[in-house]
GROMACS .gro file of C-alpha atoms in nm:
model
  439
    1MET     CA    1  -1.526  -3.080   0.330
    2THR     CA    2  -1.473  -2.759   0.496
    3GLN     CA    3  -1.834  -2.660   0.452
    4LEU     CA    4  -1.935  -2.969   0.640
    5LYS     CA    5  -1.764  -2.898   0.953
    6PRO     CA    6  -2.027  -2.714   1.123
    7ILE     CA    7  -2.278  -2.974   1.055
    8LEU     CA    8  -2.068  -3.261   1.151
    9SER     CA    9  -1.970  -3.089   1.485
   10HIS     CA   10  -2.343  -3.157   1.597
   11LEU     CA   11  -2.291  -3.536   1.546
   12ASP     CA   12  -1.954  -3.538   1.754
   13PRO     CA   13  -2.139  -3.687   2.070
   14ILE     CA   14  -2.301  -3.950   1.869
   15ILE     CA   15  -2.024  -4.067   1.595
   16PRO     CA   16  -1.703  -4.204   1.770
   17SER     CA   17  -1.378  -4.055   1.650
   18SER     CA   18  -1.243  -4.355   1.515
   19THR     CA   19  -1.397  -4.528   1.232
   20GLY     CA   20  -1.249  -4.852   1.338
   21LYS     CA   21  -1.400  -4.837   1.687
   22PHE     CA   22  -1.730  -4.761   1.538
   23LYS     CA   23  -1.735  -5.058   1.318
   24SER     CA   24  -1.603  -5.297   1.561
   25SER     CA   25  -1.853  -5.221   1.834
   26PRO     CA   26  -2.217  -5.358   1.768
   27TYR     CA   27  -2.312  -5.203   2.103
   28ALA     CA   28  -2.252  -4.861   1.968
   29VAL     CA   29  -2.481  -4.930   1.679
   30HIS     CA   30  -2.759  -5.081   1.923
   31ARG     CA   31  -2.710  -4.767   2.137
   32LEU     CA   32  -2.766  -4.522   1.851
   33ARG     CA   33  -3.072  -4.713   1.745
   34PHE     CA   34  -3.263  -4.816   2.053
   35HIS     CA   35  -3.130  -4.633   2.370
   36PRO     CA   36  -3.438  -4.530   2.553
   37ARG     CA   37  -3.291  -4.178   2.633
   38LEU     CA   38  -3.265  -4.100   2.273
   39THR     CA   39  -3.569  -3.852   2.249
   40PHE     CA   40  -3.805  -3.764   1.982
   41TRP     CA   41  -3.599  -3.451   1.920
   42SER     CA   42  -3.293  -3.643   1.867
   43PHE     CA   43  -3.464  -3.850   1.593
   44LEU     CA   44  -3.598  -3.525   1.431
   45LEU     CA   45  -3.251  -3.380   1.436
   46LEU     CA   46  -3.108  -3.702   1.282
   47PHE     CA   47  -3.379  -3.720   1.011
   48PHE     CA   48  -3.314  -3.354   0.871
   49LEU     CA   49  -2.940  -3.419   0.879
   50LEU     CA   50  -2.992  -3.718   0.672
   51LEU     CA   51  -3.219  -3.550   0.463
   52PHE     CA   52  -2.977  -3.259   0.402
   53PHE     CA   53  -2.694  -3.510   0.299
   54PHE     CA   54  -2.907  -3.718   0.064
   55CYS     CA   55  -3.066  -3.425  -0.117
   56SER     CA   56  -2.747  -3.217  -0.149
   57PRO     CA   57  -2.615  -3.212  -0.502
   58PRO     CA   58  -2.280  -3.412  -0.542
   59ALA     CA   59  -1.961  -3.217  -0.605
   60ALA     CA   60  -1.678  -3.322  -0.818
   61SER     CA   61  -1.390  -3.294  -0.533
   62SER     CA   62  -1.314  -3.060  -0.221
   63ALA     CA   63  -1.029  -2.916  -0.438
   64GLY     CA   64  -1.290  -2.817  -0.718
   65LYS     CA   65  -1.516  -2.656  -0.449
   66ARG     CA   66  -1.214  -2.469  -0.315
   67ARG     CA   67  -1.124  -2.339  -0.664
   68SER     CA   68  -1.484  -2.234  -0.715
   69LEU     CA   69  -1.499  -2.043  -0.394
   70GLN     CA   70  -1.190  -1.870  -0.457
   71ASN     CA   71  -1.308  -1.772  -0.823
   72THR     CA   72  -1.605  -1.635  -0.673
   73ALA     CA   73  -1.442  -1.448  -0.396
   74TYR     CA   74  -1.193  -1.294  -0.646
   75SER     CA   75  -1.466  -1.192  -0.890
   76ALA     CA   76  -1.677  -1.024  -0.609
   77ARG     CA   77  -1.378  -0.837  -0.469
   78ALA     CA   78  -1.204  -0.703  -0.776
   79ARG     CA   79  -1.368  -0.534  -1.062
   80PRO     CA   80  -1.089  -0.438  -1.290
   81GLY     CA   81  -1.325  -0.387  -1.586
   82PRO     CA   82  -1.388  -0.570  -1.921
   83ASN     CA   83  -1.090  -0.720  -2.093
   84TRP     CA   84  -0.855  -0.622  -1.822
   85GLU     CA   85  -0.613  -0.915  -1.868
   86VAL     CA   86  -0.572  -0.811  -2.233
   87LYS     CA   87  -0.526  -0.438  -2.121
   88ALA     CA   88  -0.274  -0.542  -1.853
   89ARG     CA   89  -0.060  -0.754  -2.108
   90ASN     CA   90  -0.048  -0.452  -2.352
   91SER     CA   91   0.022  -0.193  -2.098
   92ALA     CA   92   0.303  -0.409  -1.954
   93ARG     CA   93   0.480  -0.449  -2.289
   94PRO     CA   94   0.805  -0.267  -2.318
   95GLN     CA   95   0.898  -0.085  -2.607
   96SER     CA   96   1.250  -0.255  -2.634
   97LYS     CA   97   1.382  -0.591  -2.535
   98SER     CA   98   1.601  -0.429  -2.269
   99GLY     CA   99   1.306  -0.246  -2.111
  100PHE     CA  100   1.156  -0.357  -1.785
  101THR     CA  101   0.810  -0.457  -1.708
  102VAL     CA  102   0.722  -0.308  -1.393
  103LEU     CA  103   0.414  -0.342  -1.146
  104VAL     CA  104   0.342  -0.001  -0.989
  105THR     CA  105   0.123  -0.040  -0.678
  106GLY     CA  106  -0.062   0.291  -0.576
  107ALA     CA  107  -0.018   0.415  -0.923
  108ALA     CA  108  -0.323   0.667  -0.888
  109GLY     CA  109  -0.140   0.810  -0.583
  110PHE     CA  110   0.090   1.110  -0.589
  111VAL     CA  111   0.441   0.949  -0.613
  112GLY     CA  112   0.302   0.645  -0.788
  113THR     CA  113   0.147   0.859  -1.093
  114HIS     CA  114   0.483   1.043  -1.144
  115VAL     CA  115   0.701   0.722  -1.119
  116ALA     CA  116   0.460   0.530  -1.352
  117MET     CA  117   0.461   0.824  -1.611
  118ALA     CA  118   0.841   0.844  -1.598
  119LEU     CA  119   0.884   0.457  -1.648
  120LYS     CA  120   0.640   0.475  -1.954
  121ASN     CA  121   0.818   0.786  -2.101
  122ARG     CA  122   1.146   0.603  -2.118
  123GLY     CA  123   0.998   0.281  -2.272
  124ASP     CA  124   0.923   0.053  -1.998
  125GLY     CA  125   0.617  -0.164  -1.979
  126VAL     CA  126   0.391  -0.063  -1.674
  127VAL     CA  127   0.087  -0.192  -1.524
  128GLY     CA  128  -0.074   0.012  -1.221
  129LEU     CA  129  -0.263  -0.130  -0.919
  130ASP     CA  130  -0.475   0.101  -0.703
  131ASN     CA  131  -0.780   0.058  -0.485
  132PHE     CA  132  -0.880   0.418  -0.497
  133ASN     CA  133  -0.968   0.453  -0.135
  134ASN     CA  134  -1.126   0.752   0.016
  135TYR     CA  135  -0.848   0.887   0.248
  136TYR     CA  136  -0.852   1.199   0.045
  137GLU     CA  137  -1.072   1.318  -0.260
  138THR     CA  138  -1.103   1.022  -0.505
  139GLY     CA  139  -1.165   1.276  -0.780
  140LEU     CA  140  -0.797   1.357  -0.769
  141LYS     CA  141  -0.702   0.998  -0.796
  142LYS     CA  142  -0.932   0.933  -1.088
  143ALA     CA  143  -0.777   1.244  -1.263
  144ARG     CA  144  -0.443   1.108  -1.216
  145LYS     CA  145  -0.567   0.786  -1.367
  146THR     CA  146  -0.691   0.965  -1.674
  147LEU     CA  147  -0.350   1.135  -1.718
  148LEU     CA  148  -0.173   0.784  -1.686
  149GLU     CA  149  -0.419   0.624  -1.938
  150ARG     CA  150  -0.349   0.897  -2.197
  151ARG     CA  151   0.016   0.798  -2.172
  152GLY     CA  152  -0.069   0.421  -2.230
  153VAL     CA  153  -0.050   0.303  -1.864
  154TYR     CA  154  -0.339   0.078  -1.760
  155ILE     CA  155  -0.432   0.081  -1.394
  156ILE     CA  156  -0.621  -0.205  -1.230
  157GLU     CA  157  -0.866  -0.124  -0.961
  158GLY     CA  158  -0.800  -0.366  -0.690
  159ASP     CA  159  -0.640  -0.395  -0.341
  160ILE     CA  160  -0.300  -0.546  -0.269
  161ASN     CA  161  -0.456  -0.762   0.009
  162ASP     CA  162  -0.659  -0.949  -0.264
  163ALA     CA  163  -0.433  -1.243  -0.309
  164GLY     CA  164  -0.660  -1.371  -0.602
  165LEU     CA  165  -0.613  -1.059  -0.794
  166LEU     CA  166  -0.245  -1.057  -0.728
  167GLY     CA  167  -0.193  -1.434  -0.806
  168LYS     CA  168  -0.398  -1.376  -1.148
  169LEU     CA  169  -0.201  -1.057  -1.233
  170PHE     CA  170   0.137  -1.230  -1.179
  171GLU     CA  171  -0.002  -1.519  -1.368
  172ILE     CA  172  -0.058  -1.318  -1.687
  173VAL     CA  173   0.232  -1.064  -1.673
  174HIS     CA  174   0.585  -1.166  -1.591
  175PHE     CA  175   0.720  -0.856  -1.410
  176THR     CA  176   1.077  -0.803  -1.392
  177HIS     CA  177   1.048  -0.532  -1.123
  178VAL     CA  178   0.768  -0.422  -0.874
  179MET     CA  179   0.770  -0.052  -0.752
  180HIS     CA  180   0.563  -0.089  -0.446
  181LEU     CA  181   0.410   0.268  -0.336
  182ALA     CA  182   0.058   0.167  -0.221
  183ALA     CA  183   0.029   0.251   0.141
  184GLN     CA  184  -0.195   0.420   0.404
  185ALA     CA  185  -0.026   0.762   0.434
  186GLY     CA  186  -0.038   1.044   0.686
  187VAL     CA  187   0.070   1.069   1.062
  188ARG     CA  188  -0.225   1.210   1.223
  189TYR     CA  189  -0.486   1.008   1.053
  190ALA     CA  190  -0.368   0.698   1.228
  191MET     CA  191  -0.526   0.834   1.554
  192GLN     CA  192  -0.880   0.812   1.387
  193ASN     CA  193  -0.829   0.487   1.193
  194PRO     CA  194  -0.532   0.284   1.310
  195ASN     CA  195  -0.657  -0.047   1.142
  196SER     CA  196  -0.615   0.105   0.804
  197TYR     CA  197  -0.234   0.143   0.861
  198ILE     CA  198  -0.209  -0.238   0.956
  199HIS     CA  199  -0.427  -0.338   0.669
  200SER     CA  200  -0.233  -0.145   0.404
  201ASN     CA  201   0.119  -0.116   0.527
  202VAL     CA  202   0.163  -0.456   0.704
  203ASN     CA  203  -0.098  -0.689   0.566
  204GLY     CA  204  -0.058  -0.543   0.224
  205PHE     CA  205   0.305  -0.547   0.220
  206VAL     CA  206   0.314  -0.905   0.324
  207SER     CA  207   0.044  -1.008   0.043
  208LEU     CA  208   0.253  -0.840  -0.218
  209LEU     CA  209   0.568  -1.010  -0.097
  210GLU     CA  210   0.386  -1.335  -0.108
  211ALA     CA  211   0.292  -1.283  -0.461
  212CYS     CA  212   0.632  -1.184  -0.565
  213LYS     CA  213   0.788  -1.485  -0.363
  214ASN     CA  214   0.579  -1.743  -0.559
  215ALA     CA  215   0.629  -1.582  -0.896
  216ASP     CA  216   0.875  -1.755  -1.138
  217PRO     CA  217   1.082  -1.568  -1.225
  218GLN     CA  218   1.077  -1.348  -0.887
  219PRO     CA  219   1.077  -0.976  -0.956
  220SER     CA  220   1.304  -0.735  -0.798
  221ILE     CA  221   1.124  -0.489  -0.549
  222VAL     CA  222   1.164  -0.150  -0.474
  223TRP     CA  223   0.939  -0.009  -0.202
  224ALA     CA  224   0.863   0.317  -0.025
  225SER     CA  225   0.950   0.332   0.338
  226SER     CA  226   0.955   0.684   0.510
  227SER     CA  227   1.172   0.922   0.693
  228SER     CA  228   0.929   0.895   0.982
  229VAL     CA  229   1.123   0.575   1.086
  230TYR     CA  230   1.381   0.795   1.234
  231GLY     CA  231   1.131   0.875   1.492
  232LEU     CA  232   1.260   1.034   1.814
  233ASN     CA  233   1.611   1.023   1.681
  234SER     CA  234   1.789   1.353   1.771
  235LYS     CA  235   2.115   1.295   1.561
  236VAL     CA  236   2.111   1.492   1.249
  237PRO     CA  237   2.129   1.466   0.959
  238PHE     CA  238   1.940   1.116   0.965
  239SER     CA  239   2.162   0.839   0.842
  240GLU     CA  240   2.074   0.492   0.712
  241LYS     CA  241   2.313   0.374   0.979
  242ASP     CA  242   2.102   0.548   1.269
  243ARG     CA  243   1.878   0.372   1.508
  244THR     CA  244   1.502   0.336   1.391
  245ASP     CA  245   1.362   0.166   1.692
  246GLN     CA  246   1.171   0.465   1.848
  247PRO     CA  247   0.883   0.547   1.615
  248ALA     CA  248   0.661   0.858   1.717
  249SER     CA  249   0.358   0.742   1.544
  250LEU     CA  250   0.163   0.442   1.419
  251TYR     CA  251   0.239   0.527   1.056
  252ALA     CA  252   0.626   0.531   1.133
  253ALA     CA  253   0.589   0.205   1.317
  254THR     CA  254   0.418   0.030   1.028
  255LYS     CA  255   0.699   0.156   0.794
  256LYS     CA  256   0.978   0.022   1.036
  257ALA     CA  257   0.773  -0.296   1.048
  258GLY     CA  258   0.793  -0.310   0.659
  259GLU     CA  259   1.163  -0.272   0.671
  260GLU     CA  260   1.186  -0.570   0.900
  261ILE     CA  261   0.953  -0.775   0.696
  262ALA     CA  262   1.153  -0.693   0.390
  263HIS     CA  263   1.461  -0.828   0.548
  264THR     CA  264   1.274  -1.156   0.653
  265TYR     CA  265   1.160  -1.209   0.275
  266ASN     CA  266   1.501  -1.123   0.155
  267HIS     CA  267   1.665  -1.368   0.384
  268ILE     CA  268   1.415  -1.674   0.357
  269TYR     CA  269   1.310  -1.648  -0.012
  270GLY     CA  270   1.596  -1.466  -0.205
  271LEU     CA  271   1.382  -1.161  -0.308
  272SER     CA  272   1.585  -0.855  -0.413
  273ILE     CA  273   1.448  -0.574  -0.201
  274THR     CA  274   1.548  -0.186  -0.192
  275GLY     CA  275   1.383   0.042   0.049
  276LEU     CA  276   1.348   0.412   0.000
  277ARG     CA  277   1.293   0.653   0.292
  278PHE     CA  278   1.118   0.952   0.135
  279PHE     CA  279   1.147   1.292   0.307
  280THR     CA  280   0.830   1.511   0.288
  281VAL     CA  281   0.772   1.484  -0.095
  282TYR     CA  282   0.580   1.775  -0.250
  283GLY     CA  283   0.494   1.892  -0.607
  284PRO     CA  284   0.203   1.890  -0.888
  285TRP     CA  285  -0.065   1.634  -0.835
  286GLY     CA  286   0.035   1.605  -0.468
  287ARG     CA  287  -0.154   1.498  -0.145
  288PRO     CA  288  -0.426   1.724  -0.025
  289ASP     CA  289  -0.343   1.631   0.335
  290MET     CA  290   0.007   1.778   0.298
  291ALA     CA  291   0.075   2.125   0.466
  292TYR     CA  292   0.187   2.299   0.153
  293TYR     CA  293  -0.127   2.171  -0.030
  294PHE     CA  294  -0.397   2.276   0.227
  295PHE     CA  295  -0.199   2.602   0.306
  296THR     CA  296  -0.226   2.701  -0.054
  297LYS     CA  297  -0.603   2.602  -0.047
  298ASP     CA  298  -0.676   2.808   0.271
  299ILE     CA  299  -0.482   3.107   0.185
  300LEU     CA  300  -0.657   3.144  -0.151
  301ARG     CA  301  -1.002   3.121   0.044
  302GLY     CA  302  -0.892   3.366   0.294
  303LYS     CA  303  -0.906   3.123   0.575
  304GLU     CA  304  -0.666   3.112   0.875
  305ILE     CA  305  -0.396   2.869   0.871
  306LYS     CA  306  -0.247   2.688   1.158
  307ILE     CA  307   0.116   2.689   1.202
  308PHE     CA  308   0.270   2.445   1.457
  309GLU     CA  309   0.556   2.510   1.691
  310GLY     CA  310   0.733   2.313   1.927
  311ALA     CA  311   0.776   2.362   2.304
  312ASP     CA  312   0.908   2.729   2.397
  313HIS     CA  313   0.836   2.823   2.039
  314ALA     CA  314   1.083   2.586   1.884
  315THR     CA  315   1.083   2.569   1.490
  316VAL     CA  316   0.936   2.303   1.303
  317ALA     CA  317   1.125   2.225   0.978
  318ARG     CA  318   1.110   1.974   0.713
  319ASP     CA  319   1.344   1.834   0.441
  320PHE     CA  320   1.104   1.906   0.153
  321THR     CA  321   1.193   1.708  -0.134
  322TYR     CA  322   1.058   1.782  -0.486
  323ILE     CA  323   0.873   1.501  -0.665
  324ASP     CA  324   1.090   1.520  -0.995
  325ASP     CA  325   1.406   1.458  -0.774
  326VAL     CA  326   1.231   1.163  -0.578
  327VAL     CA  327   1.138   1.019  -0.910
  328LYS     CA  328   1.493   1.003  -1.040
  329GLY     CA  329   1.585   0.824  -0.715
  330CYS     CA  330   1.304   0.556  -0.760
  331LEU     CA  331   1.424   0.483  -1.143
  332ALA     CA  332   1.788   0.475  -1.011
  333ALA     CA  333   1.683   0.219  -0.757
  334LEU     CA  334   1.507   0.007  -1.010
  335ASP     CA  335   1.805   0.057  -1.265
  336THR     CA  336   2.066  -0.071  -1.012
  337ALA     CA  337   1.843  -0.367  -0.854
  338LYS     CA  338   2.006  -0.692  -0.890
  339LYS     CA  339   1.773  -0.982  -0.980
  340SER     CA  340   1.609  -1.180  -0.703
  341THR     CA  341   1.771  -1.526  -0.629
  342GLY     CA  342   1.472  -1.735  -0.565
  343SER     CA  343   1.259  -1.936  -0.783
  344GLY     CA  344   0.885  -2.049  -0.711
  345GLY     CA  345   0.939  -1.950  -0.336
  346LYS     CA  346   1.279  -2.132  -0.291
  347LYS     CA  347   1.595  -1.935  -0.234
  348LYS     CA  348   1.894  -2.029  -0.445
  349GLY     CA  349   2.150  -1.787  -0.298
  350PRO     CA  350   2.212  -1.443  -0.109
  351ALA     CA  351   1.994  -1.157  -0.255
  352GLN     CA  352   2.038  -0.790  -0.246
  353LEU     CA  353   1.894  -0.587   0.023
  354ARG     CA  354   1.928  -0.203   0.043
  355ILE     CA  355   1.797   0.094   0.205
  356TYR     CA  356   1.843   0.469   0.102
  357ASN     CA  357   1.737   0.809   0.220
  358LEU     CA  358   1.577   1.036  -0.042
  359GLY     CA  359   1.568   1.369   0.059
  360ASN     CA  360   1.685   1.721  -0.023
  361THR     CA  361   1.950   1.784   0.262
  362SER     CA  362   1.816   2.130   0.332
  363PRO     CA  363   1.556   2.149   0.618
  364VAL     CA  364   1.319   2.451   0.567
  365PRO     CA  365   1.113   2.609   0.843
  366VAL     CA  366   0.727   2.582   0.805
  367GLY     CA  367   0.718   2.949   0.842
  368LYS     CA  368   0.959   3.001   0.545
  369LEU     CA  369   0.723   2.759   0.338
  370VAL     CA  370   0.436   2.988   0.422
  371SER     CA  371   0.629   3.301   0.329
  372ILE     CA  372   0.726   3.154  -0.003
  373LEU     CA  373   0.346   3.057  -0.058
  374GLU     CA  374   0.249   3.427   0.011
  375LYS     CA  375   0.491   3.553  -0.238
  376LEU     CA  376   0.373   3.307  -0.500
  377LEU     CA  377  -0.006   3.352  -0.454
  378LYS     CA  378   0.042   3.742  -0.374
  379ILE     CA  379  -0.193   3.700  -0.074
  380LYS     CA  380  -0.105   3.753   0.286
  381ALA     CA  381  -0.196   3.447   0.511
  382LYS     CA  382  -0.389   3.464   0.824
  383LYS     CA  383  -0.176   3.282   1.059
  384LYS     CA  384  -0.244   3.119   1.391
  385PHE     CA  385   0.063   2.974   1.578
  386LEU     CA  386  -0.013   2.670   1.784
  387THR     CA  387   0.194   2.421   2.004
  388MET     CA  388   0.226   2.115   1.823
  389PRO     CA  389  -0.009   1.835   1.973
  390ARG     CA  390   0.098   1.489   2.068
  391ASN     CA  391  -0.015   1.324   1.734
  392GLY     CA  392   0.309   1.172   1.606
  393ASP     CA  393   0.459   1.442   1.431
  394VAL     CA  394   0.821   1.521   1.497
  395LEU     CA  395   0.994   1.862   1.494
  396PHE     CA  396   1.228   1.823   1.211
  397THR     CA  397   1.364   1.591   0.936
  398HIS     CA  398   1.703   1.618   0.780
  399ALA     CA  399   1.835   1.356   0.527
  400ASN     CA  400   2.178   1.242   0.479
  401ILE     CA  401   2.197   1.135   0.114
  402SER     CA  402   2.553   1.038   0.088
  403LEU     CA  403   2.484   0.678   0.031
  404ALA     CA  404   2.201   0.735  -0.222
  405ARG     CA  405   2.448   0.972  -0.401
  406LYS     CA  406   2.721   0.728  -0.418
  407GLU     CA  407   2.544   0.422  -0.510
  408LEU     CA  408   2.236   0.565  -0.694
  409GLY     CA  409   2.379   0.877  -0.837
  410TYR     CA  410   2.104   1.049  -0.668
  411LYS     CA  411   2.132   1.437  -0.672
  412PRO     CA  412   1.843   1.658  -0.587
  413THR     CA  413   1.842   1.979  -0.798
  414THR     CA  414   1.512   2.174  -0.706
  415ASP     CA  415   1.487   2.402  -0.410
  416LEU     CA  416   1.177   2.465  -0.218
  417GLU     CA  417   1.084   2.802  -0.384
  418MET     CA  418   1.122   2.653  -0.746
  419GLY     CA  419   0.936   2.332  -0.648
  420LEU     CA  420   0.636   2.540  -0.488
  421LYS     CA  421   0.626   2.776  -0.791
  422LYS     CA  422   0.570   2.467  -1.010
  423PHE     CA  423   0.300   2.324  -0.776
  424VAL     CA  424   0.124   2.660  -0.728
  425LYS     CA  425   0.116   2.681  -1.114
  426TRP     CA  426  -0.032   2.330  -1.135
  427TYR     CA  427  -0.286   2.407  -0.851
  428LEU     CA  428  -0.420   2.708  -1.001
  429SER     CA  429  -0.463   2.539  -1.344
  430TYR     CA  430  -0.626   2.223  -1.206
  431TYR     CA  431  -0.880   2.379  -0.963
  432GLY     CA  432  -0.929   2.674  -1.217
  433ALA     CA  433  -1.033   2.414  -1.473
  434LYS     CA  434  -1.245   2.236  -1.228
  435LYS     CA  435  -1.435   2.559  -1.137
  436LYS     CA  436  -1.482   2.623  -1.517
  437SER     CA  437  -1.632   2.284  -1.588
  438ALA     CA  438  -1.864   2.350  -1.299
  439TRP     CA  439  -1.989   2.658  -1.463
   0.00000   0.00000   0.00000
């Protein structure tokens, strides 16, 4: 009946709110038919309304209408491709009985691609989900998708805000774990498109948690928070016990909101949730909006690069963390995650809730990053030093990883020079191959 509300609202002045009152008052009927103030236009309106009701095709039930509308909306929004359900089931099948069945959201993203590949390589069943948005070049995301498909990982093209798609996916695959890496990334872009951060990082996270909550059995969840939640905190190194209520950017605020939302779903529904605060992840197949990536691009093209400084020429430094080290932390978090305690949306007992820093513990000045790239590329960079604008960036990040080391066995092993060497090798190979194909 929801479709009839706009039409019935025009009859409100005529039809009393109580059916009983309408039946018990013959005067009301007489008024409807013969009141002298009932004009020609009123009769005409009533005629067309009655014509609409009598000529409309009958429906089985309002519930049937709702189901039909939902299915139409689902099929219009999500285009996973032919036989996607069969492909998802096959991709989700682990190689052994002890293997996990993992949904990786943001699977065509930088970290998502590496995590999905590592899971598949060790024998877990993996299904990816990604909306392939155009925040940066979609060609890179498509190339990552091809890489994963060659390894047997199927990626569904869809959005985590699509409740119909998520519901169907959780219906056909019983996931033991969810690795939630889909998010709107980047600090500065929030000044151009703030709504995209709310849509992906808040609404999208809630949509995913709702699907996990309603699943039976409920999966364990590991998700990507960010070192940005430490915001304006001046105590270093950053510890999980430090305050995180002073975000410096909208991106940081949405990640902090995600941590609070995770706490709520853990408390009410018994979802087992682990949050991972990533510290400036870099490496092959990385994100083009990251400094190390576009510095490499601009140095090779002979373009000027901008190096930001704090007030009074204060150094900007980052705790750069190589992708392979982060992947090890992600898998360790999955391996140590306890089962959710809820069932079908009802909590049956306390559930695990954790948060960890995944960093490298050795902040490096951005100037040092540029020097390493110059050495690897054998090109002198054209540098321009500028004062950091008020765009949400912070001067430094520095991770305390003692908790992750103790509970996850997390131990980063790749220093910045070694990591950048691997990245540059990939970059030259990837973009060199693209140029050759263009010829």
